[in-house]
Short mmCIF file of C-alpha atoms in Angstrom, two decimals:
data_model
loop_
_atom_site.label_atom_id
_atom_site.label_comp_id
_atom_site.label_asym_id
_atom_site.label_seq_id
_atom_site.Cartn_x
_atom_site.Cartn_y
_atom_site.Cartn_z
CA UNK H 23 -18.21 -81.26 13.77
CA UNK H 24 -15.40 -81.48 11.42
CA UNK H 25 -15.87 -83.18 7.77
CA UNK H 26 -13.44 -84.79 5.92
CA UNK H 27 -13.71 -83.62 2.32
CA UNK H 28 -13.18 -85.26 -1.10
CA UNK H 29 -9.62 -85.98 -1.43
CA UNK H 30 -7.37 -85.16 -4.43
CA UNK H 31 -4.63 -87.99 -5.51
CA UNK H 32 -2.01 -87.56 -8.29
CA UNK H 33 0.40 -90.38 -9.40
CA UNK H 34 3.31 -89.93 -11.27
CA UNK H 35 3.90 -90.62 -14.82
CA UNK H 36 6.27 -93.60 -14.80
CA UNK H 37 5.02 -97.02 -14.26
CA UNK H 38 6.04 -100.72 -13.52
CA UNK H 39 3.76 -103.48 -13.97
CA UNK H 40 4.03 -106.96 -11.62
CA UNK H 41 5.47 -108.60 -14.73
CA UNK H 42 8.09 -106.03 -15.30
CA UNK H 43 8.92 -105.95 -11.51
CA UNK H 44 8.86 -109.84 -11.25
CA UNK H 45 11.25 -109.64 -14.47
CA UNK H 46 13.72 -107.23 -13.22
CA UNK H 47 13.99 -109.48 -9.87
CA UNK H 48 15.00 -112.34 -11.85
CA UNK H 49 17.37 -110.30 -13.77
CA UNK H 50 18.87 -108.65 -10.66
CA UNK H 51 18.77 -111.34 -8.49
CA UNK H 52 19.12 -114.59 -10.47
CA UNK H 53 21.62 -116.42 -7.77
CA UNK H 54 19.38 -115.15 -5.00
CA UNK H 55 18.99 -118.71 -2.96
CA UNK H 56 15.44 -117.50 -1.83
CA UNK H 57 14.38 -116.07 -5.39
CA UNK H 58 11.75 -118.42 -5.39
CA UNK H 59 10.03 -117.13 -2.34
CA UNK H 60 10.26 -113.57 -3.32
CA UNK H 61 8.50 -114.19 -6.79
CA UNK H 62 5.88 -116.00 -4.75
CA UNK H 63 5.65 -113.20 -2.64
CA UNK H 64 5.29 -110.35 -5.16
CA UNK H 65 3.19 -112.43 -7.05
CA UNK H 66 0.56 -112.72 -4.23
CA UNK H 67 0.64 -108.91 -3.72
CA UNK H 68 -2.20 -108.51 -5.71
CA UNK H 69 -0.49 -105.49 -7.38
CA UNK H 70 -0.68 -105.00 -10.89
CA UNK H 71 0.89 -101.49 -11.77
CA UNK H 72 2.81 -98.70 -9.61
CA UNK H 73 3.80 -95.62 -10.55
CA UNK H 74 7.03 -94.49 -9.84
CA UNK H 75 8.38 -90.41 -9.79
CA UNK H 76 11.76 -91.35 -11.83
CA UNK H 77 11.97 -94.14 -15.08
CA UNK H 78 12.64 -97.54 -13.83
CA UNK H 79 16.32 -96.86 -15.23
CA UNK H 80 16.91 -94.10 -12.74
CA UNK H 81 15.34 -95.48 -10.09
CA UNK H 82 17.50 -98.45 -9.89
CA UNK H 83 20.60 -96.32 -9.87
CA UNK H 84 21.59 -95.18 -6.53
CA UNK H 85 23.18 -91.70 -6.84
CA UNK H 86 23.53 -91.38 -2.84
CA UNK H 87 21.44 -89.92 -0.34
CA UNK H 88 22.01 -86.26 -0.97
CA UNK H 89 20.80 -86.81 -4.56
CA UNK H 90 17.78 -88.72 -3.75
CA UNK H 91 16.89 -86.47 -1.05
CA UNK H 92 17.62 -83.56 -3.52
CA UNK H 93 15.10 -85.53 -5.87
CA UNK H 94 12.34 -85.59 -3.09
CA UNK H 95 12.53 -81.82 -2.48
CA UNK H 96 12.28 -80.93 -6.43
CA UNK H 97 9.63 -83.61 -7.05
CA UNK H 98 7.41 -82.65 -4.04
CA UNK H 99 7.31 -78.59 -4.88
CA UNK H 100 6.97 -79.71 -8.30
CA UNK H 101 3.81 -82.34 -7.52
CA UNK H 102 2.03 -80.83 -4.35
CA UNK H 103 0.49 -77.41 -5.37
CA UNK H 104 -1.68 -78.80 -8.21
CA UNK H 105 -2.87 -81.54 -5.41
CA UNK H 106 -3.28 -78.76 -2.62
CA UNK H 107 -5.37 -76.53 -5.43
CA UNK H 108 -7.98 -79.55 -6.13
CA UNK H 109 -8.39 -80.50 -2.23
CA UNK H 110 -9.19 -76.90 -1.47
CA UNK H 111 -11.63 -76.65 -4.32
CA UNK H 112 -13.39 -79.89 -3.63
CA UNK H 113 -13.93 -78.20 -0.22
CA UNK H 114 -15.28 -74.88 -1.59
CA UNK H 115 -12.39 -73.28 0.26
CA UNK H 116 -9.08 -71.23 -1.00
CA UNK H 117 -5.65 -71.30 0.86
CA UNK H 118 -6.52 -68.44 3.00
CA UNK H 119 -9.33 -70.33 4.89
CA UNK H 120 -6.78 -72.81 6.32
CA UNK H 121 -5.59 -72.46 9.65
CA UNK H 122 -3.59 -75.99 9.78
CA UNK H 123 -1.62 -77.77 7.39
CA UNK H 124 -0.54 -81.25 8.31
CA UNK H 125 2.07 -82.66 5.98
CA UNK H 126 2.87 -86.57 6.36
CA UNK H 127 5.81 -88.21 4.22
CA UNK H 128 8.03 -90.80 5.19
CA UNK H 129 10.26 -91.19 2.08
CA UNK H 130 12.41 -87.80 2.29
CA UNK H 131 13.46 -85.11 4.71
CA UNK H 132 13.37 -81.34 5.00
CA UNK H 133 13.76 -78.77 7.32
CA UNK H 134 12.11 -76.48 7.15
CA UNK H 135 9.29 -78.71 6.31
CA UNK H 136 7.25 -78.40 3.10
CA UNK H 137 4.83 -76.47 4.91
CA UNK H 138 6.68 -73.70 5.45
CA UNK H 139 7.55 -73.45 1.43
CA UNK H 140 3.68 -74.34 1.02
CA UNK H 141 2.78 -71.04 3.09
CA UNK H 142 5.27 -69.03 1.51
CA UNK H 143 4.50 -70.00 -2.16
CA UNK H 144 0.63 -71.04 -2.36
CA UNK H 145 -0.98 -68.40 -0.71
CA UNK H 146 -1.56 -69.51 2.74
CA UNK H 147 -1.50 -67.17 5.77
CA UNK H 148 1.59 -66.61 7.72
CA UNK H 149 -0.14 -67.49 10.74
CA UNK H 150 -0.91 -70.76 9.47
CA UNK H 151 -0.14 -73.72 12.18
CA UNK H 152 2.16 -76.55 11.09
CA UNK H 153 2.17 -80.08 11.90
CA UNK H 154 4.76 -81.91 9.83
CA UNK H 155 4.83 -85.72 10.89
CA UNK H 156 7.64 -87.80 9.44
CA UNK H 157 8.13 -91.29 11.45
CA UNK H 158 4.80 -92.65 11.63
CA UNK H 159 4.98 -94.33 8.06
CA UNK H 160 1.75 -95.73 6.61
CA UNK H 161 -0.04 -94.80 9.72
CA UNK H 162 0.26 -91.36 9.10
CA UNK H 163 -2.32 -91.04 6.88
CA UNK H 164 -4.64 -92.15 9.64
CA UNK H 165 -2.67 -89.90 12.24
CA UNK H 166 -3.15 -86.73 9.86
CA UNK H 167 -6.72 -87.30 9.56
CA UNK H 168 -7.28 -87.43 13.60
CA UNK H 169 -4.85 -84.68 14.32
CA UNK H 170 -6.81 -82.47 11.88
CA UNK H 171 -9.94 -83.70 13.58
CA UNK H 172 -8.45 -82.89 16.76
CA UNK H 173 -8.00 -79.40 16.05
CA UNK H 174 -11.00 -78.36 14.22
CA UNK H 175 -12.89 -79.54 17.32
CA UNK H 176 -10.55 -77.72 19.68
CA UNK H 177 -10.96 -74.54 17.59
CA UNK H 178 -14.65 -74.66 16.09
CA UNK H 179 -14.85 -73.37 12.80
CA UNK H 180 -11.47 -73.86 11.51
CA UNK H 181 -10.19 -75.71 8.54
CA UNK H 182 -7.35 -77.72 8.42
CA UNK H 183 -5.60 -79.47 5.14
CA UNK H 184 -3.72 -82.76 4.82
CA UNK H 185 -0.80 -83.35 2.43
CA UNK H 186 0.60 -86.56 2.16
CA UNK H 187 3.56 -87.28 -0.32
CA UNK H 188 5.23 -90.46 -0.53
CA UNK H 189 8.10 -91.21 -3.01
CA UNK H 190 8.34 -94.91 -1.87
CA UNK H 191 10.99 -95.51 -4.96
CA UNK H 192 13.41 -93.36 -3.67
CA UNK H 193 14.13 -95.41 -0.75
CA UNK H 194 14.99 -98.62 -3.14
CA UNK H 195 18.42 -99.77 -2.00
CA UNK H 196 20.11 -102.15 -4.43
CA UNK H 197 22.16 -103.75 -2.10
CA UNK H 198 19.50 -105.12 0.81
CA UNK H 199 19.01 -108.31 -0.51
CA UNK H 200 16.74 -109.73 2.26
CA UNK H 201 13.47 -111.05 1.72
CA UNK H 202 11.34 -108.54 3.28
CA UNK H 203 13.35 -105.87 1.36
CA UNK H 204 13.00 -107.82 -1.97
CA UNK H 205 9.38 -107.81 -1.19
CA UNK H 206 9.09 -104.09 -0.46
CA UNK H 207 10.70 -103.25 -3.98
CA UNK H 208 7.72 -105.16 -5.81
CA UNK H 209 5.18 -103.54 -3.10
CA UNK H 210 5.45 -99.77 -2.72
CA UNK H 211 4.56 -96.82 -5.18
CA UNK H 212 4.58 -93.02 -5.07
CA UNK H 213 1.58 -90.60 -4.98
CA UNK H 214 0.82 -87.06 -3.75
CA UNK H 215 -2.52 -86.83 -1.90
CA UNK H 216 -4.46 -83.99 -0.13
CA UNK H 217 -7.68 -83.41 1.34
CA UNK H 218 -9.21 -80.85 3.71
CA UNK H 219 -11.15 -81.07 6.73
CA UNK H 220 -13.40 -78.39 7.40
CA UNK H 221 -14.74 -76.95 10.68
CA UNK H 222 -18.45 -77.00 9.24
CA UNK H 223 -19.99 -77.52 6.10
CA UNK H 224 -18.83 -79.40 3.23
CA UNK H 225 -19.77 -83.19 1.96
CA UNK H 226 -17.87 -86.37 3.23
CA UNK H 227 -17.12 -87.81 6.43
CA UNK H 228 -18.30 -86.18 9.57
CA UNK H 229 -15.46 -87.00 12.07
CA UNK H 230 -16.92 -88.25 15.34
CA UNK H 231 -14.39 -90.25 17.41
CA UNK H 232 -10.67 -91.52 16.90
CA UNK H 233 -7.95 -93.41 18.81
CA UNK H 234 -4.97 -94.90 18.52
CA UNK H 235 -3.36 -98.17 19.53
CA UNK H 236 0.54 -99.62 19.92
CA UNK H 237 0.96 -103.21 19.76
CA UNK H 238 3.81 -103.61 22.49
CA UNK H 239 7.00 -104.56 21.90
CA UNK H 240 6.66 -104.56 18.14
CA UNK H 241 9.05 -101.62 17.55
CA UNK H 242 11.36 -103.48 15.12
CA UNK H 243 8.92 -105.06 12.96
CA UNK H 244 8.68 -102.12 10.34
CA UNK H 245 11.55 -99.80 10.97
CA UNK H 246 14.02 -97.61 9.60
CA UNK H 247 17.82 -98.14 9.64
CA UNK H 248 19.67 -94.71 8.50
CA UNK H 249 22.62 -95.41 6.72
CA UNK H 250 25.06 -93.32 4.53
CA UNK H 251 22.70 -94.48 1.22
CA UNK H 252 19.77 -93.48 2.92
CA UNK H 253 16.47 -95.06 4.39
CA UNK H 254 16.91 -98.81 4.60
CA UNK H 255 13.24 -100.59 5.18
CA UNK H 256 13.24 -103.36 7.49
CA UNK H 257 10.03 -105.31 7.35
CA UNK H 258 9.68 -108.41 10.05
CA UNK H 259 7.85 -111.56 8.87
CA UNK H 260 5.16 -111.17 11.80
CA UNK H 261 3.91 -108.02 9.91
CA UNK H 262 1.39 -109.70 8.04
CA UNK H 263 -0.23 -110.81 10.92
CA UNK H 264 -0.58 -107.97 12.90
CA UNK H 265 -4.59 -107.67 12.47
CA UNK H 266 -4.54 -110.39 15.56
CA UNK H 267 -3.34 -107.51 17.55
CA UNK H 268 -4.96 -104.69 15.58
CA UNK H 269 -8.65 -105.68 15.33
CA UNK H 270 -9.43 -105.77 18.66
CA UNK H 271 -8.33 -101.96 19.03
CA UNK H 272 -11.02 -101.35 16.18
CA UNK H 273 -13.68 -103.36 17.83
CA UNK H 274 -12.84 -101.47 21.26
CA UNK H 275 -12.86 -97.81 19.81
CA UNK H 276 -16.19 -98.79 18.35
CA UNK H 277 -17.94 -100.50 21.21
CA UNK H 278 -16.97 -97.53 23.38
CA UNK H 279 -19.08 -95.27 21.09
CA UNK H 280 -21.84 -97.46 20.78
CA UNK H 281 -20.96 -99.12 17.34
CA UNK H 282 -20.19 -102.38 15.81
CA UNK H 283 -16.82 -102.43 14.02
CA UNK H 284 -18.10 -105.21 12.05
CA UNK H 285 -21.42 -103.75 10.74
CA UNK H 286 -20.22 -100.06 9.36
CA UNK H 287 -21.85 -98.81 6.11
CA UNK H 288 -18.18 -97.79 4.63
CA UNK H 289 -14.57 -98.95 5.29
CA UNK H 290 -11.48 -96.82 4.45
CA UNK H 291 -8.46 -99.35 5.38
CA UNK H 292 -4.80 -98.82 4.88
CA UNK H 293 -3.80 -101.58 2.23
CA UNK H 294 -0.34 -102.70 3.37
CA UNK H 295 -1.10 -105.91 1.49
CA UNK H 296 -3.87 -108.23 0.41
CA UNK H 297 -3.23 -110.30 3.84
CA UNK H 298 -3.93 -107.32 5.94
CA UNK H 299 -7.11 -106.78 4.31
CA UNK H 300 -8.01 -110.31 4.45
CA UNK H 301 -7.45 -110.95 7.83
CA UNK H 302 -9.20 -107.79 8.92
CA UNK H 303 -12.40 -108.83 7.07
CA UNK H 304 -12.11 -112.21 9.01
CA UNK H 305 -11.57 -110.53 12.46
CA UNK H 306 -14.59 -108.38 11.96
CA UNK H 307 -16.62 -110.79 10.04
CA UNK H 308 -16.55 -108.23 7.35
CA UNK H 309 -17.50 -109.36 3.52
CA UNK H 310 -14.70 -108.84 1.36
CA UNK H 311 -16.34 -106.35 -0.99
CA UNK H 312 -16.34 -103.89 1.87
CA UNK H 313 -12.89 -103.15 1.70
CA UNK H 314 -12.83 -102.70 -2.25
CA UNK H 315 -11.64 -99.11 -2.55
CA UNK H 316 -8.37 -100.22 -0.33
CA UNK H 317 -8.05 -103.07 -2.63
CA UNK H 318 -8.22 -100.99 -5.97
CA UNK H 319 -5.66 -98.89 -4.29
CA UNK H 320 -3.21 -101.58 -3.89
CA UNK H 321 -4.14 -103.48 -7.15
CA UNK H 322 -3.80 -99.97 -9.31
CA UNK H 323 -1.21 -98.11 -7.58
CA UNK H 324 0.52 -100.40 -5.01
CA UNK H 325 1.01 -99.75 -1.19
CA UNK H 326 1.46 -95.68 -1.45
CA UNK H 327 2.07 -95.26 2.17
CA UNK H 328 0.63 -92.56 4.10
CA UNK H 329 -1.44 -91.63 0.78
CA UNK H 330 -3.53 -94.74 1.11
CA UNK H 331 -6.24 -94.06 3.29
CA UNK H 332 -6.97 -90.61 1.30
CA UNK H 333 -7.14 -92.39 -2.19
CA UNK H 334 -9.26 -95.15 -0.89
CA UNK H 335 -11.82 -92.28 0.52
CA UNK H 336 -11.29 -90.57 -3.01
CA UNK H 337 -12.73 -93.48 -4.56
CA UNK H 338 -15.96 -93.84 -2.39
CA UNK H 339 -16.34 -90.19 -3.59
CA UNK H 340 -16.01 -91.48 -7.36
CA UNK H 341 -18.64 -94.10 -6.40
CA UNK H 342 -21.28 -91.49 -5.44
CA UNK H 343 -20.34 -91.30 -1.88
CA UNK H 344 -22.63 -93.03 0.96
CA UNK H 345 -26.05 -92.35 2.12
CA UNK H 346 -26.53 -89.37 4.56
CA UNK H 347 -26.13 -90.94 7.74
CA UNK H 348 -24.48 -93.80 6.85
CA UNK H 349 -21.54 -94.86 9.40
CA UNK H 350 -18.12 -95.38 8.32
CA UNK H 351 -14.30 -96.47 10.16
CA UNK H 352 -10.91 -95.46 8.69
CA UNK H 353 -7.79 -96.81 10.05
CA UNK H 354 -4.11 -96.24 9.05
CA UNK H 355 -1.69 -98.83 10.19
CA UNK H 356 2.26 -98.78 10.35
CA UNK H 357 5.37 -98.92 12.40
CA UNK H 358 5.09 -99.39 16.15
CA UNK H 359 3.20 -101.47 15.25
CA UNK H 360 0.51 -98.43 15.64
CA UNK H 361 -3.01 -98.03 14.34
CA UNK H 362 -4.79 -94.95 13.87
CA UNK H 363 -8.70 -95.05 13.96
CA UNK H 364 -11.40 -92.79 13.33
CA UNK H 365 -15.11 -92.95 13.40
CA UNK H 366 -17.83 -90.96 11.37
CA UNK H 367 -20.94 -90.72 9.47
CA UNK H 368 -21.47 -89.16 5.92
CA UNK H 369 -22.95 -86.02 5.80
CA UNK H 370 -24.29 -83.97 2.93
CA UNK H 371 -26.19 -85.08 -0.24
CA UNK H 372 -24.05 -87.36 -2.58
CA UNK H 373 -24.21 -86.40 -6.43
CA UNK H 374 -26.23 -88.76 -8.46
CA UNK H 375 -23.39 -90.57 -10.26
CA UNK H 376 -25.29 -90.56 -13.53
CA UNK H 377 -25.37 -86.75 -13.89
CA UNK H 378 -21.63 -86.14 -12.71
CA UNK H 379 -18.57 -86.56 -14.53
CA UNK H 380 -16.05 -87.87 -11.85
CA UNK H 381 -12.70 -87.14 -11.37
CA UNK H 382 -10.20 -89.51 -13.69
CA UNK H 383 -8.79 -92.39 -11.23
CA UNK H 384 -5.30 -91.07 -12.17
CA UNK H 385 -4.34 -87.44 -11.93
CA UNK H 386 -0.80 -87.38 -13.75
CA UNK H 387 1.64 -84.61 -13.05
CA UNK H 388 4.90 -84.05 -14.92
CA UNK H 389 7.99 -82.58 -13.40
CA UNK H 390 11.52 -81.73 -13.36
CA UNK H 391 13.97 -84.06 -11.67
CA UNK H 392 17.06 -83.31 -9.56
CA UNK H 393 20.32 -83.79 -11.87
#
């Protein structure tokens, strides 16, 4: 059965703390009638620091959609190769062993997808299948795992590579002054992540079952408006309460496969915000510590969109993995409102953390930016 191996994660070198974010909000939006609410919401995110693909001065400037998208392409090509190479090394494979590349991103646009550039420049075979996913937002990390699982199950022995590239800071819109948008300015961060799903062998999460759930009539709760200035993020006030509708879908999938969603040994959950994790824990009757990997991602990196689940999984590996046979649940949430859910169990013998030198929590890369 397919095995999701250890991810590689890199964050950009530019950082902004929560206090710096709050100071900027006070300065830029001093006259905003709902500024106290915005400051309180940002303060409650639990995000201590975020990483940005450009210095804050350039992030706040808006040179136009064309220039921003050019920066997205330049940065993606500069930062993805090292992360891909590390993910392949973790899986004990090289580029020519990969049969499918699933590339997920909602913060820039390229056609052909970056998958074509990767095949031409990073040593992948010319018959490698390409599956770019651009419109599932934060749920795309879970969807990428599930589509890689489906592919490897359909083609036994095949291997898939997942790449998530999210530069959320390139979607900053200085003229959008809604509370939801101002909150997002203090929540989202930038990151690149990759992981291999091996068709056989490897250490990690043995993928057994997956499913998807759409909350009816919730299309407008998380959305993009595409305007002259680029992607404008829309966030409805009902979003923080979505676990009431989504938690039953997790329970149902687990029930159908003889599992108890509230009694898993590990959880890899998309950290859209602290309330998402708090509410899901209550609905599943799970103690807060079980979501520690997702909370750590939120605290140290912010909401890094589709890359969250891969970074949370990386933190499980950093902790030494799980006991062989331990069961787990992976879930990504995003626009739709959509949940992408996976059930699996740990396979392989985890290394003794006292004998190993774990990868650094932050893998920083440097890249040139488009003018």
